[in-house]
Amino acid sequence: QLQLVESDGGLVQPGGSLRLSCLVSGFKLDYYDVAWFRQAPGKEREWVSCSKRGSGNTYVADSVKGRFFIFRDNVKNTMYMQMNSLSVEDTGNYYCAADRLQTIGPCEIESKYQYWGQGTQVTVSS
């Protein structure tokens, strides 16, 4: 069974940091595009970061540039997103996603991904 499970979200004060984890089971993570998306209350789901297979190039949305970083641990078959300098605007449910079909195109496209986690909540509040 192919599964993605997010974890390590939580409540953090403005200016704080979190590291989200996404454990992947059922396939190896090292040769697939992976991404993080988030959905704030009352808003549509938006792309946050992604990592290309092969090249390993990473990309982040303008709203989190310089603060969020995506990376992988292929031994643990886990992807991560380090989030620094968090603000209330970063509050939302965060989802990891993976593309096993080697879909061409930019890695920030939501429809590209076949496998999704159930989400982990991040709340930034004082």
PDB file of N, CA, C and O in Angstrom, residues 20-99:
ATOM      1  N   LEU A  20       8.626  19.880   9.435  1.00  0.00           N
ATOM      2  CA  LEU A  20       7.622  18.901   9.071  1.00  0.00           C
ATOM      3  C   LEU A  20       8.276  17.678   8.451  1.00  0.00           C
ATOM      4  O   LEU A  20       9.277  17.790   7.738  1.00  0.00           O
ATOM      5  N   SER A  21       7.696  16.509   8.714  1.00  0.00           N
ATOM      6  CA  SER A  21       8.184  15.256   8.163  1.00  0.00           C
ATOM      7  C   SER A  21       7.085  14.582   7.357  1.00  0.00           C
ATOM      8  O   SER A  21       5.900  14.712   7.668  1.00  0.00           O
ATOM      9  N   CYS A  22       7.493  13.841   6.329  1.00  0.00           N
ATOM     10  CA  CYS A  22       6.564  13.058   5.526  1.00  0.00           C
ATOM     11  C   CYS A  22       7.203  11.704   5.263  1.00  0.00           C
ATOM     12  O   CYS A  22       8.127  11.598   4.450  1.00  0.00           O
ATOM     13  N   LEU A  23       6.721  10.687   5.953  1.00  0.00           N
ATOM     14  CA  LEU A  23       7.226   9.332   5.780  1.00  0.00           C
ATOM     15  C   LEU A  23       6.491   8.661   4.630  1.00  0.00           C
ATOM     16  O   LEU A  23       5.257   8.617   4.612  1.00  0.00           O
ATOM     17  N   VAL A  24       7.244   8.111   3.676  1.00  0.00           N
ATOM     18  CA  VAL A  24       6.682   7.485   2.491  1.00  0.00           C
ATOM     19  C   VAL A  24       6.877   5.982   2.579  1.00  0.00           C
ATOM     20  O   VAL A  24       7.993   5.511   2.805  1.00  0.00           O
ATOM     21  N   SER A  25       5.809   5.227   2.400  1.00  0.00           N
ATOM     22  CA  SER A  25       5.875   3.768   2.385  1.00  0.00           C
ATOM     23  C   SER A  25       5.279   3.243   1.083  1.00  0.00           C
ATOM     24  O   SER A  25       4.391   3.863   0.499  1.00  0.00           O
ATOM     25  N   GLY A  26       5.782   2.092   0.625  1.00  0.00           N
ATOM     26  CA  GLY A  26       5.269   1.466  -0.575  1.00  0.00           C
ATOM     27  C   GLY A  26       6.086   1.720  -1.825  1.00  0.00           C
ATOM     28  O   GLY A  26       5.950   0.984  -2.806  1.00  0.00           O
ATOM     29  N   PHE A  27       6.916   2.734  -1.825  1.00  0.00           N
ATOM     30  CA  PHE A  27       7.815   3.004  -2.938  1.00  0.00           C
ATOM     31  C   PHE A  27       8.982   3.839  -2.440  1.00  0.00           C
ATOM     32  O   PHE A  27       8.885   4.504  -1.412  1.00  0.00           O
ATOM     33  N   LYS A  28      10.062   3.797  -3.183  1.00  0.00           N
ATOM     34  CA  LYS A  28      11.232   4.572  -2.813  1.00  0.00           C
ATOM     35  C   LYS A  28      11.063   6.020  -3.233  1.00  0.00           C
ATOM     36  O   LYS A  28      10.577   6.325  -4.319  1.00  0.00           O
ATOM     37  N   LEU A  29      11.516   6.899  -2.371  1.00  0.00           N
ATOM     38  CA  LEU A  29      11.291   8.320  -2.550  1.00  0.00           C
ATOM     39  C   LEU A  29      12.299   8.985  -3.471  1.00  0.00           C
ATOM     40  O   LEU A  29      12.029  10.074  -3.994  1.00  0.00           O
ATOM     41  N   ASP A  30      13.438   8.346  -3.687  1.00  0.00           N
ATOM     42  CA  ASP A  30      14.577   9.047  -4.258  1.00  0.00           C
ATOM     43  C   ASP A  30      14.452   9.401  -5.735  1.00  0.00           C
ATOM     44  O   ASP A  30      15.248  10.210  -6.221  1.00  0.00           O
ATOM     45  N   TYR A  31      13.499   8.834  -6.454  1.00  0.00           N
ATOM     46  CA  TYR A  31      13.416   9.119  -7.886  1.00  0.00           C
ATOM     47  C   TYR A  31      12.045   9.650  -8.288  1.00  0.00           C
ATOM     48  O   TYR A  31      11.580   9.406  -9.404  1.00  0.00           O
ATOM     49  N   TYR A  32      11.421  10.395  -7.430  1.00  0.00           N
ATOM     50  CA  TYR A  32      10.115  10.963  -7.715  1.00  0.00           C
ATOM     51  C   TYR A  32      10.074  12.418  -7.284  1.00  0.00           C
ATOM     52  O   TYR A  32      10.696  12.803  -6.297  1.00  0.00           O
ATOM     53  N   ASP A  33       9.336  13.214  -8.039  1.00  0.00           N
ATOM     54  CA  ASP A  33       9.083  14.586  -7.620  1.00  0.00           C
ATOM     55  C   ASP A  33       8.236  14.576  -6.349  1.00  0.00           C
ATOM     56  O   ASP A  33       7.284  13.801  -6.231  1.00  0.00           O
ATOM     57  N   VAL A  34       8.588  15.433  -5.417  1.00  0.00           N
ATOM     58  CA  VAL A  34       7.835  15.544  -4.171  1.00  0.00           C
ATOM     59  C   VAL A  34       7.552  17.006  -3.893  1.00  0.00           C
ATOM     60  O   VAL A  34       8.255  17.894  -4.375  1.00  0.00           O
ATOM     61  N   ALA A  35       6.530  17.261  -3.100  1.00  0.00           N
ATOM     62  CA  ALA A  35       6.104  18.635  -2.867  1.00  0.00           C
ATOM     63  C   ALA A  35       5.380  18.766  -1.541  1.00  0.00           C
ATOM     64  O   ALA A  35       4.885  17.789  -0.973  1.00  0.00           O
ATOM     65  N   TRP A  36       5.324  19.996  -1.081  1.00  0.00           N
ATOM     66  CA  TRP A  36       4.493  20.390   0.048  1.00  0.00           C
ATOM     67  C   TRP A  36       3.479  21.422  -0.405  1.00  0.00           C
ATOM     68  O   TRP A  36       3.811  22.359  -1.144  1.00  0.00           O
ATOM     69  N   PHE A  37       2.249  21.254   0.037  1.00  0.00           N
ATOM     70  CA  PHE A  37       1.175  22.213  -0.164  1.00  0.00           C
ATOM     71  C   PHE A  37       0.582  22.571   1.190  1.00  0.00           C
ATOM     72  O   PHE A  37       0.765  21.858   2.167  1.00  0.00           O
ATOM     73  N   ARG A  38      -0.153  23.666   1.232  1.00  0.00           N
ATOM     74  CA  ARG A  38      -0.838  24.037   2.468  1.00  0.00           C
ATOM     75  C   ARG A  38      -2.189  24.665   2.140  1.00  0.00           C
ATOM     76  O   ARG A  38      -2.414  25.187   1.054  1.00  0.00           O
ATOM     77  N   GLN A  39      -3.078  24.615   3.124  1.00  0.00           N
ATOM     78  CA  GLN A  39      -4.398  25.210   2.980  1.00  0.00           C
ATOM     79  C   GLN A  39      -4.751  25.930   4.274  1.00  0.00           C
ATOM     80  O   GLN A  39      -4.884  25.302   5.326  1.00  0.00           O
ATOM     81  N   ALA A  40      -4.892  27.237   4.173  1.00  0.00           N
ATOM     82  CA  ALA A  40      -5.290  28.049   5.315  1.00  0.00           C
ATOM     83  C   ALA A  40      -6.811  28.071   5.427  1.00  0.00           C
ATOM     84  O   ALA A  40      -7.521  27.846   4.436  1.00  0.00           O
ATOM     85  N   PRO A  41      -7.343  28.355   6.610  1.00  0.00           N
ATOM     86  CA  PRO A  41      -8.798  28.420   6.769  1.00  0.00           C
ATOM     87  C   PRO A  41      -9.433  29.411   5.804  1.00  0.00           C
ATOM     88  O   PRO A  41      -8.997  30.560   5.705  1.00  0.00           O
ATOM     89  N   GLY A  42     -10.456  28.960   5.085  1.00  0.00           N
ATOM     90  CA  GLY A  42     -11.162  29.812   4.156  1.00  0.00           C
ATOM     91  C   GLY A  42     -10.456  30.082   2.848  1.00  0.00           C
ATOM     92  O   GLY A  42     -10.950  30.880   2.049  1.00  0.00           O
ATOM     93  N   LYS A  43      -9.330  29.442   2.610  1.00  0.00           N
ATOM     94  CA  LYS A  43      -8.571  29.664   1.389  1.00  0.00           C
ATOM     95  C   LYS A  43      -8.356  28.361   0.640  1.00  0.00           C
ATOM     96  O   LYS A  43      -8.500  27.275   1.196  1.00  0.00           O
ATOM     97  N   GLU A  44      -8.001  28.483  -0.638  1.00  0.00           N
ATOM     98  CA  GLU A  44      -7.692  27.318  -1.449  1.00  0.00           C
ATOM     99  C   GLU A  44      -6.309  26.778  -1.112  1.00  0.00           C
ATOM    100  O   GLU A  44      -5.452  27.496  -0.598  1.00  0.00           O
ATOM    101  N   ARG A  45      -6.104  25.507  -1.417  1.00  0.00           N
ATOM    102  CA  ARG A  45      -4.807  24.908  -1.214  1.00  0.00           C
ATOM    103  C   ARG A  45      -3.782  25.551  -2.140  1.00  0.00           C
ATOM    104  O   ARG A  45      -4.065  25.806  -3.316  1.00  0.00           O
ATOM    105  N   GLU A  46      -2.602  25.817  -1.621  1.00  0.00           N
ATOM    106  CA  GLU A  46      -1.568  26.474  -2.393  1.00  0.00           C
ATOM    107  C   GLU A  46      -0.255  25.712  -2.292  1.00  0.00           C
ATOM    108  O   GLU A  46       0.040  25.066  -1.285  1.00  0.00           O
ATOM    109  N   TRP A  47       0.530  25.811  -3.328  1.00  0.00           N
ATOM    110  CA  TRP A  47       1.826  25.186  -3.366  1.00  0.00           C
ATOM    111  C   TRP A  47       2.817  25.942  -2.485  1.00  0.00           C
ATOM    112  O   TRP A  47       2.792  27.177  -2.432  1.00  0.00           O
ATOM    113  N   VAL A  48       3.679  25.217  -1.803  1.00  0.00           N
ATOM    114  CA  VAL A  48       4.664  25.814  -0.914  1.00  0.00           C
ATOM    115  C   VAL A  48       6.087  25.522  -1.376  1.00  0.00           C
ATOM    116  O   VAL A  48       6.912  26.433  -1.487  1.00  0.00           O
ATOM    117  N   SER A  49       6.394  24.255  -1.630  1.00  0.00           N
ATOM    118  CA  SER A  49       7.749  23.879  -2.020  1.00  0.00           C
ATOM    119  C   SER A  49       7.718  22.563  -2.775  1.00  0.00           C
ATOM    120  O   SER A  49       6.763  21.797  -2.678  1.00  0.00           O
ATOM    121  N   CYS A  50       8.784  22.283  -3.534  1.00  0.00           N
ATOM    122  CA  CYS A  50       8.881  21.003  -4.214  1.00  0.00           C
ATOM    123  C   CYS A  50      10.327  20.695  -4.546  1.00  0.00           C
ATOM    124  O   CYS A  50      11.194  21.572  -4.535  1.00  0.00           O
ATOM    125  N   SER A  51      10.574  19.414  -4.853  1.00  0.00           N
ATOM    126  CA  SER A  51      11.891  18.921  -5.192  1.00  0.00           C
ATOM    127  C   SER A  51      11.783  18.001  -6.393  1.00  0.00           C
ATOM    128  O   SER A  51      10.977  17.069  -6.397  1.00  0.00           O
ATOM    129  N   LYS A  52      12.596  18.270  -7.418  1.00  0.00           N
ATOM    130  CA  LYS A  52      12.572  17.477  -8.639  1.00  0.00           C
ATOM    131  C   LYS A  52      13.360  16.189  -8.496  1.00  0.00           C
ATOM    132  O   LYS A  52      14.416  16.161  -7.852  1.00  0.00           O
ATOM    133  N   ARG A  53      12.847  15.125  -9.100  1.00  0.00           N
ATOM    134  CA  ARG A  53      13.593  13.875  -9.183  1.00  0.00           C
ATOM    135  C   ARG A  53      14.813  14.067 -10.076  1.00  0.00           C
ATOM    136  O   ARG A  53      14.854  14.960 -10.913  1.00  0.00           O
ATOM    137  N   GLY A  54      15.781  13.203  -9.901  1.00  0.00           N
ATOM    138  CA  GLY A  54      16.961  13.240 -10.742  1.00  0.00           C
ATOM    139  C   GLY A  54      17.905  14.361 -10.366  1.00  0.00           C
ATOM    140  O   GLY A  54      18.940  14.140  -9.736  1.00  0.00           O
ATOM    141  N   SER A  55      17.558  15.566 -10.763  1.00  0.00           N
ATOM    142  CA  SER A  55      18.400  16.722 -10.490  1.00  0.00           C
ATOM    143  C   SER A  55      18.427  17.075  -9.010  1.00  0.00           C
ATOM    144  O   SER A  55      19.429  17.582  -8.513  1.00  0.00           O
ATOM    145  N   GLY A  56      17.323  16.826  -8.327  1.00  0.00           N
ATOM    146  CA  GLY A  56      17.204  17.213  -6.938  1.00  0.00           C
ATOM    147  C   GLY A  56      17.016  18.698  -6.713  1.00  0.00           C
ATOM    148  O   GLY A  56      17.055  19.159  -5.567  1.00  0.00           O
ATOM    149  N   ASN A  57      16.811  19.448  -7.782  1.00  0.00           N
ATOM    150  CA  ASN A  57      16.574  20.880  -7.645  1.00  0.00           C
ATOM    151  C   ASN A  57      15.340  21.141  -6.797  1.00  0.00           C
ATOM    152  O   ASN A  57      14.340  20.435  -6.898  1.00  0.00           O
ATOM    153  N   THR A  58      15.416  22.178  -5.977  1.00  0.00           N
ATOM    154  CA  THR A  58      14.312  22.534  -5.096  1.00  0.00           C
ATOM    155  C   THR A  58      13.790  23.921  -5.428  1.00  0.00           C
ATOM    156  O   THR A  58      14.521  24.786  -5.912  1.00  0.00           O
ATOM    157  N   TYR A  59      12.512  24.129  -5.124  1.00  0.00           N
ATOM    158  CA  TYR A  59      11.833  25.381  -5.405  1.00  0.00           C
ATOM    159  C   TYR A  59      10.894  25.692  -4.246  1.00  0.00           C
ATOM    160  O   TYR A  59      10.319  24.787  -3.639  1.00  0.00           O
ATOM    161  N   VAL A  60      10.749  26.966  -3.956  1.00  0.00           N
ATOM    162  CA  VAL A  60       9.819  27.396  -2.917  1.00  0.00           C
ATOM    163  C   VAL A  60       8.999  28.572  -3.433  1.00  0.00           C
ATOM    164  O   VAL A  60       9.436  29.333  -4.297  1.00  0.00           O
ATOM    165  N   ALA A  61       7.809  28.706  -2.882  1.00  0.00           N
ATOM    166  CA  ALA A  61       6.940  29.810  -3.242  1.00  0.00           C
ATOM    167  C   ALA A  61       7.514  31.130  -2.739  1.00  0.00           C
ATOM    168  O   ALA A  61       8.241  31.174  -1.739  1.00  0.00           O
ATOM    169  N   ASP A  62       7.170  32.208  -3.425  1.00  0.00           N
ATOM    170  CA  ASP A  62       7.675  33.522  -3.037  1.00  0.00           C
ATOM    171  C   ASP A  62       7.316  33.873  -1.595  1.00  0.00           C
ATOM    172  O   ASP A  62       8.088  34.536  -0.900  1.00  0.00           O
ATOM    173  N   SER A  63       6.165  33.428  -1.137  1.00  0.00           N
ATOM    174  CA  SER A  63       5.706  33.775   0.193  1.00  0.00           C
ATOM    175  C   SER A  63       6.558  33.177   1.307  1.00  0.00           C
ATOM    176  O   SER A  63       6.513  33.653   2.442  1.00  0.00           O
ATOM    177  N   VAL A  64       7.329  32.132   0.993  1.00  0.00           N
ATOM    178  CA  VAL A  64       8.145  31.469   2.006  1.00  0.00           C
ATOM    179  C   VAL A  64       9.623  31.472   1.645  1.00  0.00           C
ATOM    180  O   VAL A  64      10.435  30.862   2.359  1.00  0.00           O
ATOM    181  N   LYS A  65       9.989  32.148   0.592  1.00  0.00           N
ATOM    182  CA  LYS A  65      11.374  32.170   0.138  1.00  0.00           C
ATOM    183  C   LYS A  65      12.292  32.718   1.228  1.00  0.00           C
ATOM    184  O   LYS A  65      12.014  33.739   1.846  1.00  0.00           O
ATOM    185  N   GLY A  66      13.391  32.000   1.447  1.00  0.00           N
ATOM    186  CA  GLY A  66      14.341  32.389   2.465  1.00  0.00           C
ATOM    187  C   GLY A  66      13.991  31.920   3.852  1.00  0.00           C
ATOM    188  O   GLY A  66      14.816  32.050   4.769  1.00  0.00           O
ATOM    189  N   ARG A  67      12.789  31.373   4.036  1.00  0.00           N
ATOM    190  CA  ARG A  67      12.348  30.902   5.347  1.00  0.00           C
ATOM    191  C   ARG A  67      12.109  29.393   5.378  1.00  0.00           C
ATOM    192  O   ARG A  67      12.379  28.746   6.387  1.00  0.00           O
ATOM    193  N   PHE A  68      11.589  28.832   4.297  1.00  0.00           N
ATOM    194  CA  PHE A  68      11.265  27.411   4.224  1.00  0.00           C
ATOM    195  C   PHE A  68      12.252  26.696   3.316  1.00  0.00           C
ATOM    196  O   PHE A  68      12.672  27.237   2.281  1.00  0.00           O
ATOM    197  N   PHE A  69      12.586  25.448   3.688  1.00  0.00           N
ATOM    198  CA  PHE A  69      13.533  24.649   2.924  1.00  0.00           C
ATOM    199  C   PHE A  69      13.042  23.212   2.857  1.00  0.00           C
ATOM    200  O   PHE A  69      12.678  22.635   3.880  1.00  0.00           O
ATOM    201  N   ILE A  70      13.043  22.636   1.652  1.00  0.00           N
ATOM    202  CA  ILE A  70      12.614  21.256   1.447  1.00  0.00           C
ATOM    203  C   ILE A  70      13.841  20.383   1.203  1.00  0.00           C
ATOM    204  O   ILE A  70      14.764  20.784   0.488  1.00  0.00           O
ATOM    205  N   PHE A  71      13.848  19.200   1.802  1.00  0.00           N
ATOM    206  CA  PHE A  71      14.946  18.274   1.589  1.00  0.00           C
ATOM    207  C   PHE A  71      14.478  16.849   1.851  1.00  0.00           C
ATOM    208  O   PHE A  71      13.385  16.622   2.364  1.00  0.00           O
ATOM    209  N   ARG A  72      15.324  15.885   1.475  1.00  0.00           N
ATOM    210  CA  ARG A  72      14.986  14.472   1.578  1.00  0.00           C
ATOM    211  C   ARG A  72      16.037  13.700   2.361  1.00  0.00           C
ATOM    212  O   ARG A  72      17.206  14.076   2.372  1.00  0.00           O
ATOM    213  N   ASP A  73      15.606  12.619   2.972  1.00  0.00           N
ATOM    214  CA  ASP A  73      16.497  11.610   3.522  1.00  0.00           C
ATOM    215  C   ASP A  73      16.094  10.293   2.872  1.00  0.00           C
ATOM    216  O   ASP A  73      15.101   9.678   3.259  1.00  0.00           O
ATOM    217  N   ASN A  74      16.839   9.871   1.867  1.00  0.00           N
ATOM    218  CA  ASN A  74      16.459   8.697   1.098  1.00  0.00           C
ATOM    219  C   ASN A  74      16.635   7.397   1.880  1.00  0.00           C
ATOM    220  O   ASN A  74      15.966   6.409   1.589  1.00  0.00           O
ATOM    221  N   VAL A  75      17.523   7.390   2.857  1.00  0.00           N
ATOM    222  CA  VAL A  75      17.693   6.207   3.690  1.00  0.00           C
ATOM    223  C   VAL A  75      16.442   5.971   4.523  1.00  0.00           C
ATOM    224  O   VAL A  75      15.948   4.849   4.640  1.00  0.00           O
ATOM    225  N   LYS A  76      15.914   7.032   5.100  1.00  0.00           N
ATOM    226  CA  LYS A  76      14.697   6.943   5.896  1.00  0.00           C
ATOM    227  C   LYS A  76      13.431   7.006   5.048  1.00  0.00           C
ATOM    228  O   LYS A  76      12.334   6.838   5.579  1.00  0.00           O
ATOM    229  N   ASN A  77      13.589   7.268   3.738  1.00  0.00           N
ATOM    230  CA  ASN A  77      12.457   7.409   2.827  1.00  0.00           C
ATOM    231  C   ASN A  77      11.488   8.473   3.333  1.00  0.00           C
ATOM    232  O   ASN A  77      10.264   8.297   3.327  1.00  0.00           O
ATOM    233  N   THR A  78      12.059   9.588   3.746  1.00  0.00           N
ATOM    234  CA  THR A  78      11.301  10.663   4.358  1.00  0.00           C
ATOM    235  C   THR A  78      11.661  11.992   3.711  1.00  0.00           C
ATOM    236  O   THR A  78      12.829  12.247   3.425  1.00  0.00           O
ATOM    237  N   MET A  79      10.660  12.822   3.480  1.00  0.00           N
ATOM    238  CA  MET A  79      10.893  14.183   3.032  1.00  0.00           C
ATOM    239  C   MET A  79      10.553  15.138   4.163  1.00  0.00           C
ATOM    240  O   MET A  79       9.702  14.843   5.018  1.00  0.00           O
ATOM    241  N   TYR A  80      11.212  16.280   4.160  1.00  0.00           N
ATOM    242  CA  TYR A  80      11.073  17.242   5.231  1.00  0.00           C
ATOM    243  C   TYR A  80      10.870  18.643   4.667  1.00  0.00           C
ATOM    244  O   TYR A  80      11.239  18.938   3.534  1.00  0.00           O
ATOM    245  N   MET A  81      10.304  19.498   5.500  1.00  0.00           N
ATOM    246  CA  MET A  81      10.310  20.920   5.212  1.00  0.00           C
ATOM    247  C   MET A  81      10.631  21.665   6.501  1.00  0.00           C
ATOM    248  O   MET A  81       9.863  21.612   7.469  1.00  0.00           O
ATOM    249  N   GLN A  82      11.781  22.322   6.504  1.00  0.00           N
ATOM    250  CA  GLN A  82      12.170  23.176   7.608  1.00  0.00           C
ATOM    251  C   GLN A  82      11.510  24.530   7.428  1.00  0.00           C
ATOM    252  O   GLN A  82      11.626  25.146   6.366  1.00  0.00           O
ATOM    253  N   MET A  83      10.839  25.022   8.462  1.00  0.00           N
ATOM    254  CA  MET A  83      10.114  26.283   8.409  1.00  0.00           C
ATOM    255  C   MET A  83      10.640  27.196   9.510  1.00  0.00           C
ATOM    256  O   MET A  83      10.538  26.870  10.696  1.00  0.00           O
ATOM    257  N   ASN A  84      11.181  28.327   9.111  1.00  0.00           N
ATOM    258  CA  ASN A  84      11.748  29.293  10.039  1.00  0.00           C
ATOM    259  C   ASN A  84      11.002  30.616   9.952  1.00  0.00           C
ATOM    260  O   ASN A  84      10.306  30.897   8.975  1.00  0.00           O
ATOM    261  N   SER A  85      11.174  31.438  10.971  1.00  0.00           N
ATOM    262  CA  SER A  85      10.568  32.770  11.019  1.00  0.00           C
ATOM    263  C   SER A  85       9.083  32.715  10.699  1.00  0.00           C
ATOM    264  O   SER A  85       8.568  33.482   9.883  1.00  0.00           O
ATOM    265  N   LEU A  86       8.391  31.828  11.363  1.00  0.00           N
ATOM    266  CA  LEU A  86       6.977  31.618  11.079  1.00  0.00           C
ATOM    267  C   LEU A  86       6.144  32.817  11.499  1.00  0.00           C
ATOM    268  O   LEU A  86       6.412  33.458  12.517  1.00  0.00           O
ATOM    269  N   SER A  87       5.128  33.095  10.710  1.00  0.00           N
ATOM    270  CA  SER A  87       4.180  34.162  11.005  1.00  0.00           C
ATOM    271  C   SER A  87       2.767  33.601  10.984  1.00  0.00           C
ATOM    272  O   SER A  87       2.536  32.471  10.547  1.00  0.00           O
ATOM    273  N   VAL A  88       1.820  34.399  11.441  1.00  0.00           N
ATOM    274  CA  VAL A  88       0.436  33.938  11.507  1.00  0.00           C
ATOM    275  C   VAL A  88      -0.088  33.568  10.125  1.00  0.00           C
ATOM    276  O   VAL A  88      -0.953  32.684   9.995  1.00  0.00           O
ATOM    277  N   GLU A  89       0.433  34.192   9.080  1.00  0.00           N
ATOM    278  CA  GLU A  89       0.015  33.883   7.718  1.00  0.00           C
ATOM    279  C   GLU A  89       0.424  32.486   7.270  1.00  0.00           C
ATOM    280  O   GLU A  89      -0.074  31.992   6.251  1.00  0.00           O
ATOM    281  N   ASP A  90       1.321  31.855   7.998  1.00  0.00           N
ATOM    282  CA  ASP A  90       1.747  30.498   7.673  1.00  0.00           C
ATOM    283  C   ASP A  90       0.832  29.439   8.271  1.00  0.00           C
ATOM    284  O   ASP A  90       1.034  28.247   8.024  1.00  0.00           O
ATOM    285  N   THR A  91      -0.136  29.838   9.055  1.00  0.00           N
ATOM    286  CA  THR A  91      -1.065  28.891   9.659  1.00  0.00           C
ATOM    287  C   THR A  91      -1.852  28.141   8.586  1.00  0.00           C
ATOM    288  O   THR A  91      -2.328  28.739   7.624  1.00  0.00           O
ATOM    289  N   GLY A  92      -1.975  26.831   8.750  1.00  0.00           N
ATOM    290  CA  GLY A  92      -2.745  26.036   7.811  1.00  0.00           C
ATOM    291  C   GLY A  92      -2.472  24.565   7.979  1.00  0.00           C
ATOM    292  O   GLY A  92      -1.651  24.149   8.798  1.00  0.00           O
ATOM    293  N   ASN A  93      -3.179  23.776   7.199  1.00  0.00           N
ATOM    294  CA  ASN A  93      -2.955  22.343   7.142  1.00  0.00           C
ATOM    295  C   ASN A  93      -1.955  22.067   6.023  1.00  0.00           C
ATOM    296  O   ASN A  93      -2.186  22.463   4.879  1.00  0.00           O
ATOM    297  N   TYR A  94      -0.873  21.393   6.348  1.00  0.00           N
ATOM    298  CA  TYR A  94       0.204  21.152   5.398  1.00  0.00           C
ATOM    299  C   TYR A  94       0.171  19.719   4.901  1.00  0.00           C
ATOM    300  O   TYR A  94       0.067  18.778   5.697  1.00  0.00           O
ATOM    301  N   TYR A  95       0.282  19.553   3.586  1.00  0.00           N
ATOM    302  CA  TYR A  95       0.197  18.258   2.931  1.00  0.00           C
ATOM    303  C   TYR A  95       1.470  17.977   2.148  1.00  0.00           C
ATOM    304  O   TYR A  95       1.988  18.857   1.462  1.00  0.00           O
ATOM    305  N   CYS A  96       1.951  16.743   2.217  1.00  0.00           N
ATOM    306  CA  CYS A  96       3.023  16.313   1.328  1.00  0.00           C
ATOM    307  C   CYS A  96       2.422  15.507   0.183  1.00  0.00           C
ATOM    308  O   CYS A  96       1.342  14.917   0.304  1.00  0.00           O
ATOM    309  N   ALA A  97       3.120  15.489  -0.942  1.00  0.00           N
ATOM    310  CA  ALA A  97       2.635  14.819  -2.139  1.00  0.00           C
ATOM    311  C   ALA A  97       3.806  14.252  -2.926  1.00  0.00           C
ATOM    312  O   ALA A  97       4.923  14.766  -2.855  1.00  0.00           O
ATOM    313  N   ALA A  98       3.538  13.190  -3.699  1.00  0.00           N
ATOM    314  CA  ALA A  98       4.562  12.545  -4.510  1.00  0.00           C
ATOM    315  C   ALA A  98       4.003  12.151  -5.867  1.00  0.00           C
ATOM    316  O   ALA A  98       2.834  11.764  -5.982  1.00  0.00           O
ATOM    317  N   ASP A  99       4.853  12.242  -6.887  1.00  0.00           N
ATOM    318  CA  ASP A  99       4.506  11.884  -8.258  1.00  0.00           C
ATOM    319  C   ASP A  99       5.333  10.676  -8.664  1.00  0.00           C
ATOM    320  O   ASP A  99       6.553  10.782  -8.800  1.00  0.00           O
TER     321      ASP A  99
END
